[in-house]
Short mmCIF file of C-alpha atoms and ligand atoms in Angstrom, two decimals:
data_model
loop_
_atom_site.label_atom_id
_atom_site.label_comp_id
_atom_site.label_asym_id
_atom_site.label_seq_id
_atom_site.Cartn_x
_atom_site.Cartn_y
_atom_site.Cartn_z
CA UNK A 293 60.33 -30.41 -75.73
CA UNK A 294 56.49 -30.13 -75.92
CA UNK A 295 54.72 -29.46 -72.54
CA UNK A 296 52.73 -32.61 -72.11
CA UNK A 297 49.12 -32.06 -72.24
CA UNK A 298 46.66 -32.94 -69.35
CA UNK A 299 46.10 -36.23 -70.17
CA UNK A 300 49.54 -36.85 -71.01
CA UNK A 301 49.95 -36.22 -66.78
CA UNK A 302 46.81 -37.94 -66.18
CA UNK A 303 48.34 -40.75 -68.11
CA UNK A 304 51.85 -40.53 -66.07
CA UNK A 305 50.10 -40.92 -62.82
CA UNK A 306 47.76 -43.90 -64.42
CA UNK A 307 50.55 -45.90 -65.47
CA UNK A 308 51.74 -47.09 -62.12
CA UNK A 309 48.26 -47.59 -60.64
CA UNK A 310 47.37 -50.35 -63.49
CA UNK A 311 48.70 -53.19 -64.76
CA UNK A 312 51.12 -52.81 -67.68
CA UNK A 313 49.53 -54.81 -70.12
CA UNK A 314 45.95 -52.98 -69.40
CA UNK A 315 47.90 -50.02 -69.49
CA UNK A 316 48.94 -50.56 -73.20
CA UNK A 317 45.64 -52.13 -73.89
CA UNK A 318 43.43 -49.97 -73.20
CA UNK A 319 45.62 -46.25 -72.68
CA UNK A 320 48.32 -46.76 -75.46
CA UNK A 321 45.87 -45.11 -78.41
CA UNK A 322 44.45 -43.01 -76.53
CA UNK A 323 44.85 -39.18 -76.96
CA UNK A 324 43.85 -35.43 -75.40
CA UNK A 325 40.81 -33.73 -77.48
CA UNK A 326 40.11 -30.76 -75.70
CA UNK A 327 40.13 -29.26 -72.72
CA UNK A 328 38.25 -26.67 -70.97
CA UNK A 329 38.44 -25.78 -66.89
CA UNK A 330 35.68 -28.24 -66.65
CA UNK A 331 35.84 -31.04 -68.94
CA UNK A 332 39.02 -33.15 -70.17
CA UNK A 333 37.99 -34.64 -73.25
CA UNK A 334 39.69 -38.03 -74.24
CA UNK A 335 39.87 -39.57 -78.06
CA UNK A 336 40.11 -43.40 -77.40
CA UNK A 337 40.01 -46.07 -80.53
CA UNK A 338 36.30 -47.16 -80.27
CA UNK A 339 32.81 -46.57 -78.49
CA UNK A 340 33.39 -49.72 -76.41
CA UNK A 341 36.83 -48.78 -75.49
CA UNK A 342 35.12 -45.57 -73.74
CA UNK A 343 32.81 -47.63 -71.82
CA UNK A 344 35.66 -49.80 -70.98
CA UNK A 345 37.97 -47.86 -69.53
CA UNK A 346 35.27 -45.61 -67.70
CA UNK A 347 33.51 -48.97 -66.05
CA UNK A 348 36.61 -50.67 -65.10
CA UNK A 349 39.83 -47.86 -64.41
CA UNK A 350 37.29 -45.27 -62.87
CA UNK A 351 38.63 -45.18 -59.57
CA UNK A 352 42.03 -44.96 -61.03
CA UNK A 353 42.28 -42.49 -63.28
CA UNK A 354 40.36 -40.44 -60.97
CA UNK A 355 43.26 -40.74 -58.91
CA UNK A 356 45.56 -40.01 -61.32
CA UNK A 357 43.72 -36.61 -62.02
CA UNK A 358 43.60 -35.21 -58.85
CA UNK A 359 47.62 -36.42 -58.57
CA UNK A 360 48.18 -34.39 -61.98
CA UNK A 361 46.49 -31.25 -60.30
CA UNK A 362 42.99 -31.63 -62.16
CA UNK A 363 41.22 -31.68 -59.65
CA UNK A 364 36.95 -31.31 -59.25
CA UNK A 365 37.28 -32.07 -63.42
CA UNK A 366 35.15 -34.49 -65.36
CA UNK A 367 36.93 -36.37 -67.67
CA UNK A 368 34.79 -37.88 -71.02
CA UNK A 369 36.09 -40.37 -73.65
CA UNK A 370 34.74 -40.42 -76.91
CA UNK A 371 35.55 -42.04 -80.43
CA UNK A 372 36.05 -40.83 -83.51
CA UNK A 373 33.00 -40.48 -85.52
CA UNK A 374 29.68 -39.72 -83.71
CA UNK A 375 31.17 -38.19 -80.22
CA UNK A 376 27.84 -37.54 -78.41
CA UNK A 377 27.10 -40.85 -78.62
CA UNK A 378 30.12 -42.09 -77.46
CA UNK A 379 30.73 -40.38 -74.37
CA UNK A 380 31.41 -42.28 -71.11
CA UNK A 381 32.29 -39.37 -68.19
CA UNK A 382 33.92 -39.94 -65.15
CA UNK A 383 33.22 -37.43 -62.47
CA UNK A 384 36.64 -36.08 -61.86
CA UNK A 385 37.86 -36.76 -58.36
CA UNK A 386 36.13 -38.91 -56.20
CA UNK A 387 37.25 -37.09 -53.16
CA UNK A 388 36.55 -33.90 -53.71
CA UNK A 389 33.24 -34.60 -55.78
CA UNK A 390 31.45 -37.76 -54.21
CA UNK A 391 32.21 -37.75 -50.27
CA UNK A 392 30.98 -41.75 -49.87
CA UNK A 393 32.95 -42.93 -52.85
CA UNK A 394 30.99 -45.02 -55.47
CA UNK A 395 30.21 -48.13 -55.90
CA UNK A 396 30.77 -50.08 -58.95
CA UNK A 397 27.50 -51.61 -60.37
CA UNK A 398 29.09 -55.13 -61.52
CA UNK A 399 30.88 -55.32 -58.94
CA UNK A 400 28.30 -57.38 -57.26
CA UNK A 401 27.62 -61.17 -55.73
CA UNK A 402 26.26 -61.79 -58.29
CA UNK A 403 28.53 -61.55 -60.93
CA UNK A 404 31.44 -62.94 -58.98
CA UNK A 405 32.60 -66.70 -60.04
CA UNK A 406 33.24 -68.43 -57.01
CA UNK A 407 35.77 -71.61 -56.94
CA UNK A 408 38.37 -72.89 -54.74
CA UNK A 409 40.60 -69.95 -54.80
CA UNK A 410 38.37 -67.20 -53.30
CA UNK A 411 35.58 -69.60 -51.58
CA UNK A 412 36.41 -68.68 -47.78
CA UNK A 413 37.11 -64.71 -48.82
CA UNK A 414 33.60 -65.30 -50.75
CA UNK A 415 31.80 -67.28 -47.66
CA UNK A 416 33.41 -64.54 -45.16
CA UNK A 417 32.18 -61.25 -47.48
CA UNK A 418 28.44 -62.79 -47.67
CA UNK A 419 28.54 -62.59 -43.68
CA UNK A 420 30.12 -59.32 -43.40
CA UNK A 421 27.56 -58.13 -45.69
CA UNK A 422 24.62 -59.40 -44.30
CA UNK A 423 24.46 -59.57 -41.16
CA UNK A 424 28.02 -57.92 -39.95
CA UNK A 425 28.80 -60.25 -37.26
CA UNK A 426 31.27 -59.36 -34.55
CA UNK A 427 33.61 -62.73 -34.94
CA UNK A 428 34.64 -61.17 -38.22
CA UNK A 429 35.73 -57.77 -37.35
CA UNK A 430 37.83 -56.68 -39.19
CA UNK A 431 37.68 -58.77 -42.64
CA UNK A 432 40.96 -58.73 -43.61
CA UNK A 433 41.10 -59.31 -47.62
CA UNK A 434 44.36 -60.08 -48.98
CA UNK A 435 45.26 -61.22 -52.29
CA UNK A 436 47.54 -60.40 -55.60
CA UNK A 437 46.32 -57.81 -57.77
CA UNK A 438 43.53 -58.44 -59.92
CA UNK A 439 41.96 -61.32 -58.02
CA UNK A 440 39.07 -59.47 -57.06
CA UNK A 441 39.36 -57.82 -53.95
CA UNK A 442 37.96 -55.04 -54.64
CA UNK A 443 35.08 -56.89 -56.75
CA UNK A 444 33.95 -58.68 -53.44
CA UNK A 445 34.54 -55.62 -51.31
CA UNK A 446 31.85 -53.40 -53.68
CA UNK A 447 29.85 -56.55 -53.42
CA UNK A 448 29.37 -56.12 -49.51
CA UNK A 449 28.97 -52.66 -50.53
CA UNK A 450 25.99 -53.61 -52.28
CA UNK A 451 24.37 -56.02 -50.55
CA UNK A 452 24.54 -54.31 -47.25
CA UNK A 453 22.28 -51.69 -48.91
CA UNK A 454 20.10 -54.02 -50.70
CA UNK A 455 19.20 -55.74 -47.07
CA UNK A 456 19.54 -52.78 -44.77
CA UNK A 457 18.80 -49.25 -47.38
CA UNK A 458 19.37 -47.52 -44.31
CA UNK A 459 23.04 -47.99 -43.41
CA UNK A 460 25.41 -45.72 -44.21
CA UNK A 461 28.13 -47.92 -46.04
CA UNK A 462 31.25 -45.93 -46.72
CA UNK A 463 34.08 -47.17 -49.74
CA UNK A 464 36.99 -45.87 -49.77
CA UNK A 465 40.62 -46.62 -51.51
CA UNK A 466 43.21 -45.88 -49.62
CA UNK A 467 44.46 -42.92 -51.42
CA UNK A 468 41.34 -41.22 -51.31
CA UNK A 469 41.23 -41.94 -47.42
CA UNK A 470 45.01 -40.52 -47.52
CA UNK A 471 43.95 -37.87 -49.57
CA UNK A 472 41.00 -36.50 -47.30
CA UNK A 473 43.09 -36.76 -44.29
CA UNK A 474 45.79 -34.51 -45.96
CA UNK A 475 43.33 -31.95 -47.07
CA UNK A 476 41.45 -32.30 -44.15
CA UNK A 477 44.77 -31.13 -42.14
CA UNK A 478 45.18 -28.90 -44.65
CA UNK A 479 41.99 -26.65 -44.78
CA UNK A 480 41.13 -27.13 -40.95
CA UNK A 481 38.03 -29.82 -41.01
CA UNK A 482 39.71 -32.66 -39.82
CA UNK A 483 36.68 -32.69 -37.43
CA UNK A 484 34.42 -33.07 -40.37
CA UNK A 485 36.50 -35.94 -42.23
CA UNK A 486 36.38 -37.79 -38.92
CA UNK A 487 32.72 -37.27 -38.52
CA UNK A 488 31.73 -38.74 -41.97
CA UNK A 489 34.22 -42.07 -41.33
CA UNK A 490 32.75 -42.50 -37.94
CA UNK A 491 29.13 -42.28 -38.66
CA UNK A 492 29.84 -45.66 -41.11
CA UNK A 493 27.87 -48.50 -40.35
CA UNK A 494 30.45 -50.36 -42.81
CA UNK A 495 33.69 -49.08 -43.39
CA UNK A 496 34.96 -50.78 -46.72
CA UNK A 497 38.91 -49.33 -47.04
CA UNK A 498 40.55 -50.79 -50.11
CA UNK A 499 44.77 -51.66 -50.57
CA UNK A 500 44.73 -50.44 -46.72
CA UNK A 501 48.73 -50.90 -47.59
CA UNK A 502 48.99 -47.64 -49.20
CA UNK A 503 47.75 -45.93 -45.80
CA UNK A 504 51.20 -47.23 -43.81
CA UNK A 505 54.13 -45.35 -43.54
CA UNK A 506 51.68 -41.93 -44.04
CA UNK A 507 52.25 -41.34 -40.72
CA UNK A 508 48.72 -38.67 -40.05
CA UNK A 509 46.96 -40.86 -41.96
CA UNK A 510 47.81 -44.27 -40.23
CA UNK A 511 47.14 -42.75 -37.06
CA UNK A 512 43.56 -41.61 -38.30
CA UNK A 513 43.00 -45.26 -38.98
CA UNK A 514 44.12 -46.04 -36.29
CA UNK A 515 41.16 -44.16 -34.16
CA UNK A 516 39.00 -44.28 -36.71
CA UNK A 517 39.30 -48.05 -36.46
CA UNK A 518 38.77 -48.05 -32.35
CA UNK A 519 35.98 -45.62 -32.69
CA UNK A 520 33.82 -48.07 -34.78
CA UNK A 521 34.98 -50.93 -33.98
CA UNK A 522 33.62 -50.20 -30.56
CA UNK A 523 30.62 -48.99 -31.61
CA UNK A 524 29.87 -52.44 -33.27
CA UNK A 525 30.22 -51.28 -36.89
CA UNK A 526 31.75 -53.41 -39.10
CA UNK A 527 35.23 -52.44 -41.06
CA UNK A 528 37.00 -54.67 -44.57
CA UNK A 529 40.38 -53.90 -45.17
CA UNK A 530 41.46 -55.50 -48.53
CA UNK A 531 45.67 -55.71 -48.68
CA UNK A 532 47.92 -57.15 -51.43
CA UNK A 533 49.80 -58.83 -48.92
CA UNK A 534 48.94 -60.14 -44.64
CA UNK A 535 49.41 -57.42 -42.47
CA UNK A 536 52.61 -59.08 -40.64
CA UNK A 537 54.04 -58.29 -44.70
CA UNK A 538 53.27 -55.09 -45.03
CA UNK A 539 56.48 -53.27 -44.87
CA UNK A 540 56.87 -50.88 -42.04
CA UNK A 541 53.33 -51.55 -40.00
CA UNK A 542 53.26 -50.57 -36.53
CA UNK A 543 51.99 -53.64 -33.45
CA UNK A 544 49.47 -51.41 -32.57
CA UNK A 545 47.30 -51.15 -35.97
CA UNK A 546 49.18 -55.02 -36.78
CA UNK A 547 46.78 -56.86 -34.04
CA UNK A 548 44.05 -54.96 -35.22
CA UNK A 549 44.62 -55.90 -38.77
CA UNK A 550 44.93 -59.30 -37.27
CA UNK A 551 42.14 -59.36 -34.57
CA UNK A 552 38.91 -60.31 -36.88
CA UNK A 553 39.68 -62.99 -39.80
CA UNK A 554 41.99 -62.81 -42.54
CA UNK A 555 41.22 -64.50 -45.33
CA UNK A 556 42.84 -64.57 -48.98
CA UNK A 557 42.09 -64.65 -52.49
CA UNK A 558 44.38 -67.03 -54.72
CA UNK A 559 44.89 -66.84 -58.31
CA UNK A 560 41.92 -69.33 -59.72
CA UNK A 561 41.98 -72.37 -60.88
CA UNK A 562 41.65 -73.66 -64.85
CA UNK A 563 38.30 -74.15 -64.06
CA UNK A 564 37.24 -71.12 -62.41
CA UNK A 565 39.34 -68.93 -65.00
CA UNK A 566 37.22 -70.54 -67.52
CA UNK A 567 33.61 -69.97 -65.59
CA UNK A 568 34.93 -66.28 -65.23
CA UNK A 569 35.52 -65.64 -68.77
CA UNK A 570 31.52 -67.52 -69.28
CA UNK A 571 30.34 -64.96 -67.37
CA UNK A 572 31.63 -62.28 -68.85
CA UNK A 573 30.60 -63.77 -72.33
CA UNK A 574 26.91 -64.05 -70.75
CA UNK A 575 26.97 -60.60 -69.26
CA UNK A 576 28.22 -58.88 -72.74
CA UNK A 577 25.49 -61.29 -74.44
CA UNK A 578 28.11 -62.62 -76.49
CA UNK A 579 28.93 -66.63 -77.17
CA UNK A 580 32.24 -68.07 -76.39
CA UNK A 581 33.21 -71.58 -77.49
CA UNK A 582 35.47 -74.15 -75.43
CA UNK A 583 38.49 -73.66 -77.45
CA UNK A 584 38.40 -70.24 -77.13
CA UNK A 585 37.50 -69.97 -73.43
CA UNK A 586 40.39 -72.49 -72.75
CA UNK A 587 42.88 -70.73 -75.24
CA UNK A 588 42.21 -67.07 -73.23
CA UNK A 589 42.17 -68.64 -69.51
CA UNK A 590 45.37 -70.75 -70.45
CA UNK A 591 46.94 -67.46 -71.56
CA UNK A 592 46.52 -65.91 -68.56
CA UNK A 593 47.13 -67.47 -65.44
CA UNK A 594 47.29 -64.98 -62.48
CA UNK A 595 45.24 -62.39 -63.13
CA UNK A 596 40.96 -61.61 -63.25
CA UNK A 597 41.37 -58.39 -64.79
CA UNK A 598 44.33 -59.01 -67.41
CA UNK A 599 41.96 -62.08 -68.49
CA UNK A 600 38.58 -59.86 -68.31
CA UNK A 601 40.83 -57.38 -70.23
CA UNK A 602 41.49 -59.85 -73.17
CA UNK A 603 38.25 -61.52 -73.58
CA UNK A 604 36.83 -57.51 -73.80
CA UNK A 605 39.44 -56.77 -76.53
CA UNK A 606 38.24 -60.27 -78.48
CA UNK A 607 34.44 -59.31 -78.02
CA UNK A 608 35.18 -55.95 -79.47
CA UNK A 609 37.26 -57.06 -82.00
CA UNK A 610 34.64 -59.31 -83.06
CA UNK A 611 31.80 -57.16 -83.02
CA UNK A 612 34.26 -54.56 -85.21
CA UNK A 613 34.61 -57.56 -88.03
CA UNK A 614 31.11 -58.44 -87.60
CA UNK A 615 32.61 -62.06 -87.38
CA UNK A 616 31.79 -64.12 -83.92
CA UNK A 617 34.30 -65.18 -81.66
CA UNK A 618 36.25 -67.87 -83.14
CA UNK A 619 40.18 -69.45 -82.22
CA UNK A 620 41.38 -67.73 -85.03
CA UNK A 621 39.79 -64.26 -83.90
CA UNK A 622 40.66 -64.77 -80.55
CA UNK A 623 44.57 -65.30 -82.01
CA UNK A 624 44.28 -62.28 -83.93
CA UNK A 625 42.79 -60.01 -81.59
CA UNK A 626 45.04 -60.45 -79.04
CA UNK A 627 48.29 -60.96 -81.34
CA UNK A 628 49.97 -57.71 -80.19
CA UNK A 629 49.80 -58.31 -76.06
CA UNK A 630 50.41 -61.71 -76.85
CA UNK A 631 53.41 -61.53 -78.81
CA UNK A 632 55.64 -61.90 -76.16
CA UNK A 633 53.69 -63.74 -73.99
CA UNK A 634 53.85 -67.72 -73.91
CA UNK A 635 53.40 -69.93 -77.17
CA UNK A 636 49.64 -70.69 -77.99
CA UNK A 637 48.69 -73.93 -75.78
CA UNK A 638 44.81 -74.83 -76.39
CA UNK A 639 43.93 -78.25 -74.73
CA UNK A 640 40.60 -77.95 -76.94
CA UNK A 641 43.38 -78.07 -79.94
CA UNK A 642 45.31 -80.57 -78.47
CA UNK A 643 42.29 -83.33 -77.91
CA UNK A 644 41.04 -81.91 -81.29
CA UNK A 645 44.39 -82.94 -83.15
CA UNK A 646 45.31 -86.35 -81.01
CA UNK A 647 41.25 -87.43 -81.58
CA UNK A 648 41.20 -86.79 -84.89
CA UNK A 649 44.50 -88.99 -85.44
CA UNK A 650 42.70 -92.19 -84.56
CA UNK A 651 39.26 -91.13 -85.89
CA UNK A 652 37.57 -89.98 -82.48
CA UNK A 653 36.05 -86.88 -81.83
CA UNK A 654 37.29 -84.76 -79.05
CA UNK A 655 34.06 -86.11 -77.10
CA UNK A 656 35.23 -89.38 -77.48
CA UNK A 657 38.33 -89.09 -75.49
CA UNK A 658 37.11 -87.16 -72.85
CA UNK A 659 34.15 -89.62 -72.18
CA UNK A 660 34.07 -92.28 -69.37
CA UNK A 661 34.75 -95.27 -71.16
CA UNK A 662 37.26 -98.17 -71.13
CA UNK A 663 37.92 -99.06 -74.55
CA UNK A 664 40.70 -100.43 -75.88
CA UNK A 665 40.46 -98.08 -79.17
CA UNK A 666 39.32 -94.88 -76.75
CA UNK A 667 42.14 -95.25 -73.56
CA UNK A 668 45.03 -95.47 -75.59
CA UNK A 669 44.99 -92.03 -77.71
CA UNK A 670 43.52 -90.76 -74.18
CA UNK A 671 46.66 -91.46 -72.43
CA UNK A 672 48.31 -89.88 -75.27
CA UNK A 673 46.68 -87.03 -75.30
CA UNK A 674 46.90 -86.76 -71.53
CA UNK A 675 50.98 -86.84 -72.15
CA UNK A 676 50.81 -84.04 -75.43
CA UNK A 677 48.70 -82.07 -72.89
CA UNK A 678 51.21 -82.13 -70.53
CA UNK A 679 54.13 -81.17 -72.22
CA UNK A 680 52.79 -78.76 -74.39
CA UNK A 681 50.97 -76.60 -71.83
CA UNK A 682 51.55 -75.92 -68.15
CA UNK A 683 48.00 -77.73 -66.92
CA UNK A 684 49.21 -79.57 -63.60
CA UNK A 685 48.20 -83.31 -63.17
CA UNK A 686 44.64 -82.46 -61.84
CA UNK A 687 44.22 -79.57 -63.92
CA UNK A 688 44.76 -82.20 -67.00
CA UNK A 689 42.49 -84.69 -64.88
CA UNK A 690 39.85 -82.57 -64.59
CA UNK A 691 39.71 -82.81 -68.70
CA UNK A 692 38.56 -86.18 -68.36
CA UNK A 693 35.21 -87.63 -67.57
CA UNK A 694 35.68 -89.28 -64.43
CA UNK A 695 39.68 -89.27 -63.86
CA UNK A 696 42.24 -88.63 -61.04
CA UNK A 697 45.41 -86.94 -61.31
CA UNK A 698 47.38 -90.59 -60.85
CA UNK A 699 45.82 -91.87 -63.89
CA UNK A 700 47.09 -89.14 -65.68
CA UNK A 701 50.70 -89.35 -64.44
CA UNK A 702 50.15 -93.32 -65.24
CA UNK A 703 49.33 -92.40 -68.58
CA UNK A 704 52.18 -89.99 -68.59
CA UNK A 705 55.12 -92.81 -67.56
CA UNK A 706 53.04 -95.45 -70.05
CA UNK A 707 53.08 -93.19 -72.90
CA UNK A 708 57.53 -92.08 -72.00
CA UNK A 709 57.86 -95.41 -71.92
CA UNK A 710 56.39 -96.43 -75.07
CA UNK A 711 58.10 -93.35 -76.57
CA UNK A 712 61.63 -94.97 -75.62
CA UNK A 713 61.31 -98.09 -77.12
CA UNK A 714 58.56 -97.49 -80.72
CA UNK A 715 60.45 -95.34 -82.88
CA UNK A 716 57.79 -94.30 -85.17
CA UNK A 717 55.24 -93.71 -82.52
CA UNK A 718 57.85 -91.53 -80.94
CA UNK A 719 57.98 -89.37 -83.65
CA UNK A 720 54.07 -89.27 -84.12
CA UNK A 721 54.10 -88.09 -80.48
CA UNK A 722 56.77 -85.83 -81.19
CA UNK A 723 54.50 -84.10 -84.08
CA UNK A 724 52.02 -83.23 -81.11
CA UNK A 725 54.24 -82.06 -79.18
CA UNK A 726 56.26 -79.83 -81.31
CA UNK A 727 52.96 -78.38 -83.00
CA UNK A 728 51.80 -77.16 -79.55
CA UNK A 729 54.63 -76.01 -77.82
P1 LIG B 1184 41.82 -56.54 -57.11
O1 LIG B 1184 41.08 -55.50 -56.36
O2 LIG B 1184 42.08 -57.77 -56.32
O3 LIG B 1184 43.06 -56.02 -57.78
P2 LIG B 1184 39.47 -56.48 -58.77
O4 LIG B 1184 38.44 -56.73 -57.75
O5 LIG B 1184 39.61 -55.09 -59.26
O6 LIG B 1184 40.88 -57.04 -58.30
O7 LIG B 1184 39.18 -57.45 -59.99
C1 LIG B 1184 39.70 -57.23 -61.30
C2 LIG B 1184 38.68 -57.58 -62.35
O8 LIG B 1184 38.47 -58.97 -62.36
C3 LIG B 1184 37.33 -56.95 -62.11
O9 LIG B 1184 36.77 -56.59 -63.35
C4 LIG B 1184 36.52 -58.05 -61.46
O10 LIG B 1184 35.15 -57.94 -61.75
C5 LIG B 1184 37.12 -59.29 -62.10
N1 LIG B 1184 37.07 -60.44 -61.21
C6 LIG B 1184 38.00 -60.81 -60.30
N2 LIG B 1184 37.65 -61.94 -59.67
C7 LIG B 1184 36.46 -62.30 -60.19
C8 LIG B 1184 35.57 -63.40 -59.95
N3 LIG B 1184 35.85 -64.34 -59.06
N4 LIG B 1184 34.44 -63.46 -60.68
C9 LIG B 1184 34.16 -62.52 -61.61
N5 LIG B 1184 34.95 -61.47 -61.88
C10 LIG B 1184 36.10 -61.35 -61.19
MG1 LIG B 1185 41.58 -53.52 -56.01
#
């Protein structure tokens, strides 16, 4: 067997840390130029793939580096064709290079979409991060992965700096804080690693869970926790799960997890899935149509960065074929993760096809109106919607000028009903259905 190179170990230690379907997105093609005792130099497919991965897996694969022993090293991506152009570095090892950790430029207020899923962990980070107010200490962030914990955490980050320059605002992961403990034991400055935590004015420690069950580390917490928390200082734990879930936690650093507020971060909505994916169009200065910003955020359900992730391979794909972002891009740029995932479901399609049955335009259906001609293929495309894509009742209310979730099941039971008893409308119906599903 070949030795594996050093991205090949890199790559072993990345794989866990990411999602699996970002994994093969983004790491699959990616390969080991050259390597010197400074630089690891990384062939990926395409300029924006380098800028990609070094934006939004940083943190990661710097993790993964110092895991596969390459530590203090800078690791560049390039593409093929004009390399010095294409570079995008990542300072090897946050821990041993960049004592404060770094913040992540879009991970700001600013750019975060706000909507019923993350409002209070939203409301609760603006506080922390401007004024740092006692009732909320600690912030306790927990959510599944890829909500944007870590987004709003960088974003206190931020804007604690922005209103008070002067503030020493400390991020860590919890690895790193793991790490530095462990070497800190290790080479004898324990004192100093202590020092630098304590002297935080905000202490911002991502996935805290990865610090239980390490039992040196936990207890460093532990005091590091009492010592600022009594000197006022603020501290932001984000968690994938509450503390009372978090296998293995000890009382003592449980009711301090507990004593501040915990608030949580829920997969979003349709809506706010959809306002996400605008953003990122607006930020990448690209435009994105209904159809298509309905087709990606019905894809993916339950997680920011999977969807960020797909709307990043579109844009690129687009900007590679010099074509803009259209349904039938969107389908073909995404036709390898999505081959296993769930059957295409567009609503946009849906009120495109059931509209242009009875000579309406999409607009038409969706408007507030109560026309005879208008309410009946609404109904009907209120039941296709449902059947053919997993939109709840409000999510399929929320399509329609000026309707509630009961209308639509009324429609719904009106439309089964009619189903039962006109055969040829049942197979019309049927048609829609069957096309979408
Ligand atoms: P977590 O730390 O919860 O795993 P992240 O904070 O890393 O998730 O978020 C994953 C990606 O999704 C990031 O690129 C982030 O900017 C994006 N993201 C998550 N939530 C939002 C949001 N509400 N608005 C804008 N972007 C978001
Ligand atoms: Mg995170």
């Amino acid at each position: 067997m070949e030795k594996p190179t050093a991205w090949e170990k890199v790559l072993e230690h990345l794989k866990p840390r990411i999602d699996e379907r970002d994994f093969e997105t983004w790491f699959l093609g990616t390969k080991q130029r050259h390597e010197t005792p400074e630089v690891l130099s990384v062939q990926v497919n395409s300029p924006l793939y380098a800028s990609w991965i070094s934006e939004n897996f940083a943190t990661q694969i710097s993790e993964a580096a110092q895991l596969a022993g390459l530590g203090g090293r800078e690791i560049r991506f390039g593409a093929d064709g004009d390399p010095s152009s294409t570079i995008a570095a990542i300072k090897g090892p946050v821990v041993v290079k960049k004592r404060t950790g770094t913040l992540n430029t879009a991970y700001t207020f600013e750019n975060f979409v706000t909507g019923n899923s993350n409002r209070l962990a939203h409301a609760a980070a603006l506080r922390v991060a401007e004024k740092g107010t006692r009732q909320y200490n600690p912030l306790f962030i927990c959510g599944g992965a890829g909500l944007g914990k870590t987004h709003l955490m960088q974003a206190i980050g931020h804007r604690r700096l922005s209103r008070q320059p002067g503030d020493k605002v400390i991020y860590v992961t919890s690895e790193t804080f793991v790490n530095e403990v462990v070497l800190g034991v290790r080479f004898n400055k324990m004192e100093s690693v202590r020092t630098r935590f304590r002297a935080a004015d905000i202490l911002l420690l991502d996935d805290v869970q990865f610090v239980i069950g390490k039992e040196v580390s936990e207890n460093e917490l532990f005091n590091t926790f009492n010592a600022l928390y009594d000197d006022g200082h603020q501290i932001v734990f984000s968690s994938d799960v509450l503390p009372r879930e978090i296998p293995g936690l000890n009382e003592r650093l449980k009711s301090r997890f507990e004593g501040g507020l915990i608030v949580d971060v829920q997969p979003p909505e349709l809506e706010t899935r959809v306002a996400i994916l605008r953003q990122k169009a607006e930020a990448r200065q690209v435009t994105l149509e209904d159809d298509v910003a309905f087709f990606l955020a019905l894809k993916i359900k339950t997680n920011v960065r999977q969807l960020a992730g797909y709307f990043e391979r579109v844009a690129i794909f687009s900007e590679m074929r010099g074509e803009a972002i259209s349904l039938d891009l969107a389908k073909e740029a995404l036709k390898d993760v999505l081959r296993d995932a769930e059957q295409t479901t567009s609503p946009a399609e849906i009120l495109r096809a059931v509209a242009a049955h009875w000579g309406l335009k999409p607009s038409e259906l969706r408007a507030k109106t109560k026309k005879e001609q208008i309410v009946f293929p609404r109904q009907v495309a209120m039941y296709v919607l449902k059947e053919s894509t997993s939109l709840s009742l409000p999510e399929i209310a929320r399509l329609f000028a000026d309707k509630h979730h009961t209308t639509v099941l009324h429609s719904i039971r009106k439309i089964a009903a009619r189903r039962e008893e006109d055969a040829e409308f049942n197979r019309l119906v049927a048609g829609f259905i069957s096309q979408y599903r």
